[in-house]
Amino acid sequence: MPVRALLLDMDGTLADSLPLMRRLYAEFVEARGGRPSDAEFYSLNGVPLLGIMRALQATHGFGGDPAEHVEAYLARIHEHYHEVPPIAGARELFSAARAADVRIAIVTSSSAGLAHAWSTGVELPVDTVIGCEDIRIGKPDPEPFLLALERLGCSAADALAVEDAPLGATSAVAAGVRTWIRGERGTYDWPAVAGQVERLDELIPELDR
């Protein structure tokens, strides 16, 4: 059955943003007296921002209102996110999806406003965005992907999801969506996914299956 909906995570999946996000994370932690690490950064990939902030406070011992820290962190991200290019193969996948009348959603733990602004700026417009403002329970709960399906008017059986982190992949699989990983699997705990790709345009043949 041809795919009717394409559900894409943003950071590390659609947007080549992980180098920027790694730098901003390190600056944020160091400014509060903490010691950033690659292990911590990647363990928090896909977690909603409020959850990330609470985890950083617990680990590094800085106080304050976590919501205010999120606001400051988002301001830094918004300041620099225009620098982020699309992942290799994104334009080709979008072009093929549009030609096949496939609807597209970004499903991100970041803000919907940031995702809208970025996708418009790089000329990869989408039909809807599910961001941290839209959900009560974030990834790995299936809620974000279920909401995306509801907004697009599609069933899980008609959709394909792409993620780059175990939490996001778990969320999509729990929503019943056939899920692919973009990038290396590494040593993380992954759910049962359909496969792995390096470039997004490797998924173009999957749109007809």
PDB file of C-alpha atoms in Angstrom:
ATOM      1  CA  MET A   1       0.000   0.000   0.000  1.00  0.00           C
ATOM      2  CA  PRO A   2       1.517   3.396  -0.981  1.00  0.00           C
ATOM      3  CA  VAL A   3       2.508   5.730   1.829  1.00  0.00           C
ATOM      4  CA  ARG A   4       0.126   8.651   2.449  1.00  0.00           C
ATOM      5  CA  ALA A   5       1.995  10.376   5.294  1.00  0.00           C
ATOM      6  CA  LEU A   6       5.676  10.976   6.031  1.00  0.00           C
ATOM      7  CA  LEU A   7       6.448  11.771   9.687  1.00  0.00           C
ATOM      8  CA  LEU A   8       9.931  13.156  10.285  1.00  0.00           C
ATOM      9  CA  ASP A   9      11.806  14.109  13.414  1.00  0.00           C
ATOM     10  CA  MET A  10      13.721  17.377  12.969  1.00  0.00           C
ATOM     11  CA  ASP A  11      17.079  17.498  14.794  1.00  0.00           C
ATOM     12  CA  GLY A  12      19.470  14.951  13.312  1.00  0.00           C
ATOM     13  CA  THR A  13      16.811  13.501  11.009  1.00  0.00           C
ATOM     14  CA  LEU A  14      15.616  16.308   8.738  1.00  0.00           C
ATOM     15  CA  ALA A  15      17.880  19.111   9.951  1.00  0.00           C
ATOM     16  CA  ASP A  16      21.645  18.623  10.179  1.00  0.00           C
ATOM     17  CA  SER A  17      21.564  20.394  13.526  1.00  0.00           C
ATOM     18  CA  LEU A  18      23.356  18.076  15.956  1.00  0.00           C
ATOM     19  CA  PRO A  19      26.735  19.898  15.733  1.00  0.00           C
ATOM     20  CA  LEU A  20      24.994  23.184  16.581  1.00  0.00           C
ATOM     21  CA  MET A  21      22.881  21.610  19.326  1.00  0.00           C
ATOM     22  CA  ARG A  22      25.953  19.941  20.828  1.00  0.00           C
ATOM     23  CA  ARG A  23      27.751  23.301  20.966  1.00  0.00           C
ATOM     24  CA  LEU A  24      24.798  25.169  22.493  1.00  0.00           C
ATOM     25  CA  TYR A  25      24.268  22.407  25.063  1.00  0.00           C
ATOM     26  CA  ALA A  26      27.932  22.594  26.113  1.00  0.00           C
ATOM     27  CA  GLU A  27      27.840  26.394  26.391  1.00  0.00           C
ATOM     28  CA  PHE A  28      24.660  26.236  28.472  1.00  0.00           C
ATOM     29  CA  VAL A  29      25.996  23.632  30.912  1.00  0.00           C
ATOM     30  CA  GLU A  30      29.410  25.251  31.265  1.00  0.00           C
ATOM     31  CA  ALA A  31      27.849  28.675  31.949  1.00  0.00           C
ATOM     32  CA  ARG A  32      26.113  27.080  34.950  1.00  0.00           C
ATOM     33  CA  GLY A  33      29.203  25.416  36.323  1.00  0.00           C
ATOM     34  CA  GLY A  34      28.585  21.947  34.888  1.00  0.00           C
ATOM     35  CA  ARG A  35      30.716  19.599  32.812  1.00  0.00           C
ATOM     36  CA  PRO A  36      29.098  18.652  29.492  1.00  0.00           C
ATOM     37  CA  SER A  37      29.746  15.290  27.865  1.00  0.00           C
ATOM     38  CA  ASP A  38      28.918  13.536  24.621  1.00  0.00           C
ATOM     39  CA  ALA A  39      27.299  10.693  26.571  1.00  0.00           C
ATOM     40  CA  GLU A  40      24.887  13.059  28.323  1.00  0.00           C
ATOM     41  CA  PHE A  41      24.093  14.988  25.156  1.00  0.00           C
ATOM     42  CA  TYR A  42      23.190  11.879  23.160  1.00  0.00           C
ATOM     43  CA  SER A  43      21.264  10.324  26.042  1.00  0.00           C
ATOM     44  CA  LEU A  44      18.946  13.367  25.992  1.00  0.00           C
ATOM     45  CA  ASN A  45      18.434  13.353  22.208  1.00  0.00           C
ATOM     46  CA  GLY A  46      14.682  13.320  21.575  1.00  0.00           C
ATOM     47  CA  VAL A  47      13.631  14.225  25.128  1.00  0.00           C
ATOM     48  CA  PRO A  48      11.230  17.214  25.378  1.00  0.00           C
ATOM     49  CA  LEU A  49      13.063  20.402  26.359  1.00  0.00           C
ATOM     50  CA  LEU A  50      11.498  20.680  29.796  1.00  0.00           C
ATOM     51  CA  GLY A  51      12.598  17.118  30.544  1.00  0.00           C
ATOM     52  CA  ILE A  52      16.100  17.921  29.281  1.00  0.00           C
ATOM     53  CA  MET A  53      16.292  20.936  31.552  1.00  0.00           C
ATOM     54  CA  ARG A  54      15.178  19.009  34.616  1.00  0.00           C
ATOM     55  CA  ALA A  55      17.738  16.296  33.866  1.00  0.00           C
ATOM     56  CA  LEU A  56      20.520  18.887  33.486  1.00  0.00           C
ATOM     57  CA  GLN A  57      19.550  20.542  36.755  1.00  0.00           C
ATOM     58  CA  ALA A  58      19.566  17.215  38.573  1.00  0.00           C
ATOM     59  CA  THR A  59      22.955  16.240  37.155  1.00  0.00           C
ATOM     60  CA  HIS A  60      24.773  19.571  37.342  1.00  0.00           C
ATOM     61  CA  GLY A  61      23.128  21.039  40.431  1.00  0.00           C
ATOM     62  CA  PHE A  62      22.018  24.447  39.188  1.00  0.00           C
ATOM     63  CA  GLY A  63      18.761  25.893  40.466  1.00  0.00           C
ATOM     64  CA  GLY A  64      16.059  28.155  39.108  1.00  0.00           C
ATOM     65  CA  ASP A  65      12.774  27.637  37.312  1.00  0.00           C
ATOM     66  CA  PRO A  66      13.286  24.970  34.622  1.00  0.00           C
ATOM     67  CA  ALA A  67      10.720  26.696  32.385  1.00  0.00           C
ATOM     68  CA  GLU A  68      12.771  29.901  32.493  1.00  0.00           C
ATOM     69  CA  HIS A  69      15.911  27.967  31.609  1.00  0.00           C
ATOM     70  CA  VAL A  70      14.036  26.423  28.657  1.00  0.00           C
ATOM     71  CA  GLU A  71      13.047  29.901  27.476  1.00  0.00           C
ATOM     72  CA  ALA A  72      16.673  31.082  27.616  1.00  0.00           C
ATOM     73  CA  TYR A  73      17.889  27.924  25.888  1.00  0.00           C
ATOM     74  CA  LEU A  74      15.292  28.267  23.131  1.00  0.00           C
ATOM     75  CA  ALA A  75      16.299  31.875  22.581  1.00  0.00           C
ATOM     76  CA  ARG A  76      19.868  30.745  21.858  1.00  0.00           C
ATOM     77  CA  ILE A  77      18.634  28.005  19.534  1.00  0.00           C
ATOM     78  CA  HIS A  78      16.388  30.445  17.630  1.00  0.00           C
ATOM     79  CA  GLU A  79      19.325  32.839  17.323  1.00  0.00           C
ATOM     80  CA  HIS A  80      21.455  30.286  15.483  1.00  0.00           C
ATOM     81  CA  TYR A  81      19.113  27.722  13.907  1.00  0.00           C
ATOM     82  CA  HIS A  82      19.016  29.537  10.557  1.00  0.00           C
ATOM     83  CA  GLU A  83      22.599  28.276  10.091  1.00  0.00           C
ATOM     84  CA  VAL A  84      21.411  24.654   9.973  1.00  0.00           C
ATOM     85  CA  PRO A  85      21.217  22.949   6.542  1.00  0.00           C
ATOM     86  CA  PRO A  86      18.865  20.092   5.624  1.00  0.00           C
ATOM     87  CA  ILE A  87      20.175  16.530   5.950  1.00  0.00           C
ATOM     88  CA  ALA A  88      21.532  14.982   2.747  1.00  0.00           C
ATOM     89  CA  GLY A  89      18.719  13.727   0.530  1.00  0.00           C
ATOM     90  CA  ALA A  90      15.987  15.765   2.230  1.00  0.00           C
ATOM     91  CA  ARG A  91      15.127  17.857  -0.811  1.00  0.00           C
ATOM     92  CA  GLU A  92      14.945  14.810  -3.044  1.00  0.00           C
ATOM     93  CA  LEU A  93      12.677  12.975  -0.586  1.00  0.00           C
ATOM     94  CA  PHE A  94      10.368  15.985  -0.243  1.00  0.00           C
ATOM     95  CA  SER A  95      10.150  16.365  -4.012  1.00  0.00           C
ATOM     96  CA  ALA A  96       9.246  12.692  -4.438  1.00  0.00           C
ATOM     97  CA  ALA A  97       6.709  12.856  -1.603  1.00  0.00           C
ATOM     98  CA  ARG A  98       4.992  15.896  -3.074  1.00  0.00           C
ATOM     99  CA  ALA A  99       4.866  14.274  -6.509  1.00  0.00           C
ATOM    100  CA  ALA A 100       3.207  11.226  -4.936  1.00  0.00           C
ATOM    101  CA  ASP A 101       0.713  13.361  -2.962  1.00  0.00           C
ATOM    102  CA  VAL A 102       2.236  12.247   0.352  1.00  0.00           C
ATOM    103  CA  ARG A 103       1.516  14.591   3.264  1.00  0.00           C
ATOM    104  CA  ILE A 104       4.467  15.563   5.464  1.00  0.00           C
ATOM    105  CA  ALA A 105       4.727  16.327   9.189  1.00  0.00           C
ATOM    106  CA  ILE A 106       7.628  17.290  11.417  1.00  0.00           C
ATOM    107  CA  VAL A 107       7.353  15.559  14.796  1.00  0.00           C
ATOM    108  CA  THR A 108       9.866  17.197  17.115  1.00  0.00           C
ATOM    109  CA  SER A 109      10.612  17.614  20.802  1.00  0.00           C
ATOM    110  CA  SER A 110      11.648  21.183  20.020  1.00  0.00           C
ATOM    111  CA  SER A 111       9.214  24.048  19.497  1.00  0.00           C
ATOM    112  CA  ALA A 112       6.727  24.035  16.644  1.00  0.00           C
ATOM    113  CA  GLY A 113       7.543  27.684  15.911  1.00  0.00           C
ATOM    114  CA  LEU A 114      11.211  26.880  15.400  1.00  0.00           C
ATOM    115  CA  ALA A 115      10.377  23.948  13.124  1.00  0.00           C
ATOM    116  CA  HIS A 116       7.963  26.041  11.033  1.00  0.00           C
ATOM    117  CA  ALA A 117      10.478  28.881  10.696  1.00  0.00           C
ATOM    118  CA  TRP A 118      13.337  26.564   9.753  1.00  0.00           C
ATOM    119  CA  SER A 119      11.399  24.421   7.251  1.00  0.00           C
ATOM    120  CA  THR A 120      10.033  27.549   5.557  1.00  0.00           C
ATOM    121  CA  GLY A 121      13.470  29.184   5.500  1.00  0.00           C
ATOM    122  CA  VAL A 122      15.125  26.204   3.802  1.00  0.00           C
ATOM    123  CA  GLU A 123      12.145  25.799   1.439  1.00  0.00           C
ATOM    124  CA  LEU A 124      11.002  22.436   2.799  1.00  0.00           C
ATOM    125  CA  PRO A 125       7.427  23.381   3.797  1.00  0.00           C
ATOM    126  CA  VAL A 126       5.360  20.778   5.619  1.00  0.00           C
ATOM    127  CA  ASP A 127       1.653  20.176   6.160  1.00  0.00           C
ATOM    128  CA  THR A 128       1.846  20.239   9.957  1.00  0.00           C
ATOM    129  CA  VAL A 129       4.289  20.368  12.850  1.00  0.00           C
ATOM    130  CA  ILE A 130       3.959  18.620  16.195  1.00  0.00           C
ATOM    131  CA  GLY A 131       6.166  20.421  18.708  1.00  0.00           C
ATOM    132  CA  CYS A 132       6.671  20.452  22.453  1.00  0.00           C
ATOM    133  CA  GLU A 133       3.811  22.964  22.840  1.00  0.00           C
ATOM    134  CA  ASP A 134       1.325  20.513  21.338  1.00  0.00           C
ATOM    135  CA  ILE A 135       1.750  17.502  23.587  1.00  0.00           C
ATOM    136  CA  ARG A 136       1.293  16.458  27.203  1.00  0.00           C
ATOM    137  CA  ILE A 137       3.623  13.439  27.084  1.00  0.00           C
ATOM    138  CA  GLY A 138       6.689  13.495  24.882  1.00  0.00           C
ATOM    139  CA  LYS A 139       8.728  10.814  23.181  1.00  0.00           C
ATOM    140  CA  PRO A 140       9.066   7.843  23.833  1.00  0.00           C
ATOM    141  CA  ASP A 141       5.278   7.966  24.411  1.00  0.00           C
ATOM    142  CA  PRO A 142       3.359   7.519  21.123  1.00  0.00           C
ATOM    143  CA  GLU A 143       1.333  10.722  21.650  1.00  0.00           C
ATOM    144  CA  PRO A 144       3.370  12.964  19.269  1.00  0.00           C
ATOM    145  CA  PHE A 145       3.049  10.580  16.332  1.00  0.00           C
ATOM    146  CA  LEU A 146      -0.601   9.791  17.053  1.00  0.00           C
ATOM    147  CA  LEU A 147      -1.351  13.524  17.013  1.00  0.00           C
ATOM    148  CA  ALA A 148       0.505  13.917  13.709  1.00  0.00           C
ATOM    149  CA  LEU A 149      -1.581  11.132  12.169  1.00  0.00           C
ATOM    150  CA  GLU A 150      -4.766  12.735  13.469  1.00  0.00           C
ATOM    151  CA  ARG A 151      -3.877  16.122  11.984  1.00  0.00           C
ATOM    152  CA  LEU A 152      -2.957  14.600   8.632  1.00  0.00           C
ATOM    153  CA  GLY A 153      -6.064  12.409   8.553  1.00  0.00           C
ATOM    154  CA  CYS A 154      -4.024   9.244   8.026  1.00  0.00           C
ATOM    155  CA  SER A 155      -3.828   5.874   9.714  1.00  0.00           C
ATOM    156  CA  ALA A 156      -0.606   4.423  11.088  1.00  0.00           C
ATOM    157  CA  ALA A 157      -0.733   1.736   8.385  1.00  0.00           C
ATOM    158  CA  ASP A 158      -0.507   4.457   5.715  1.00  0.00           C
ATOM    159  CA  ALA A 159       2.451   6.269   7.274  1.00  0.00           C
ATOM    160  CA  LEU A 160       6.219   6.071   7.393  1.00  0.00           C
ATOM    161  CA  ALA A 161       8.286   7.616  10.202  1.00  0.00           C
ATOM    162  CA  VAL A 162      11.963   8.575  10.249  1.00  0.00           C
ATOM    163  CA  GLU A 163      13.931   9.114  13.467  1.00  0.00           C
ATOM    164  CA  ASP A 164      17.559   9.308  14.533  1.00  0.00           C
ATOM    165  CA  ALA A 165      17.222   8.543  18.258  1.00  0.00           C
ATOM    166  CA  PRO A 166      15.933   5.529  20.203  1.00  0.00           C
ATOM    167  CA  LEU A 167      13.368   7.601  22.145  1.00  0.00           C
ATOM    168  CA  GLY A 168      11.856   8.945  18.935  1.00  0.00           C
ATOM    169  CA  ALA A 169      11.908   5.571  17.207  1.00  0.00           C
ATOM    170  CA  THR A 170      10.208   4.009  20.229  1.00  0.00           C
ATOM    171  CA  SER A 171       7.504   6.686  20.072  1.00  0.00           C
ATOM    172  CA  ALA A 172       6.824   6.068  16.380  1.00  0.00           C
ATOM    173  CA  VAL A 173       6.839   2.275  16.689  1.00  0.00           C
ATOM    174  CA  ALA A 174       4.465   2.494  19.677  1.00  0.00           C
ATOM    175  CA  ALA A 175       2.109   4.556  17.485  1.00  0.00           C
ATOM    176  CA  GLY A 176       2.057   1.651  15.020  1.00  0.00           C
ATOM    177  CA  VAL A 177       4.008   3.476  12.299  1.00  0.00           C
ATOM    178  CA  ARG A 178       6.585   1.701  10.123  1.00  0.00           C
ATOM    179  CA  THR A 179       9.781   3.370  11.287  1.00  0.00           C
ATOM    180  CA  TRP A 180      13.227   3.910   9.788  1.00  0.00           C
ATOM    181  CA  ILE A 181      16.427   5.161  11.413  1.00  0.00           C
ATOM    182  CA  ARG A 182      18.502   7.848   9.733  1.00  0.00           C
ATOM    183  CA  GLY A 183      22.154   7.517  10.691  1.00  0.00           C
ATOM    184  CA  GLU A 184      24.107   4.956  12.645  1.00  0.00           C
ATOM    185  CA  ARG A 185      22.398   2.649  15.131  1.00  0.00           C
ATOM    186  CA  GLY A 186      25.357   2.783  17.509  1.00  0.00           C
ATOM    187  CA  THR A 187      25.108   0.793  20.718  1.00  0.00           C
ATOM    188  CA  TYR A 188      21.775   2.222  21.850  1.00  0.00           C
ATOM    189  CA  ASP A 189      18.629   0.265  22.663  1.00  0.00           C
ATOM    190  CA  TRP A 190      16.431   0.432  19.561  1.00  0.00           C
ATOM    191  CA  PRO A 191      12.891  -0.864  19.043  1.00  0.00           C
ATOM    192  CA  ALA A 192      12.103  -3.161  16.124  1.00  0.00           C
ATOM    193  CA  VAL A 193      12.412  -0.803  13.147  1.00  0.00           C
ATOM    194  CA  ALA A 194      12.051  -1.341   9.403  1.00  0.00           C
ATOM    195  CA  GLY A 195      15.608  -0.391   8.554  1.00  0.00           C
ATOM    196  CA  GLN A 196      18.370   2.194   8.525  1.00  0.00           C
ATOM    197  CA  VAL A 197      19.498   4.764   5.934  1.00  0.00           C
ATOM    198  CA  GLU A 198      22.229   7.399   5.723  1.00  0.00           C
ATOM    199  CA  ARG A 199      20.560   9.709   3.196  1.00  0.00           C
ATOM    200  CA  LEU A 200      16.860  10.527   3.287  1.00  0.00           C
ATOM    201  CA  ASP A 201      16.455  10.009  -0.450  1.00  0.00           C
ATOM    202  CA  GLU A 202      17.207   6.305   0.103  1.00  0.00           C
ATOM    203  CA  LEU A 203      13.611   6.168   1.375  1.00  0.00           C
ATOM    204  CA  ILE A 204      12.038   7.267  -1.915  1.00  0.00           C
ATOM    205  CA  PRO A 205      11.327   3.651  -3.029  1.00  0.00           C
ATOM    206  CA  GLU A 206       9.518   3.051   0.283  1.00  0.00           C
ATOM    207  CA  LEU A 207       6.870   5.621  -0.653  1.00  0.00           C
ATOM    208  CA  ASP A 208       5.353   3.128  -3.123  1.00  0.00           C
ATOM    209  CA  ARG A 209       5.310   0.135  -0.778  1.00  0.00           C
TER     210      ARG A 209
END
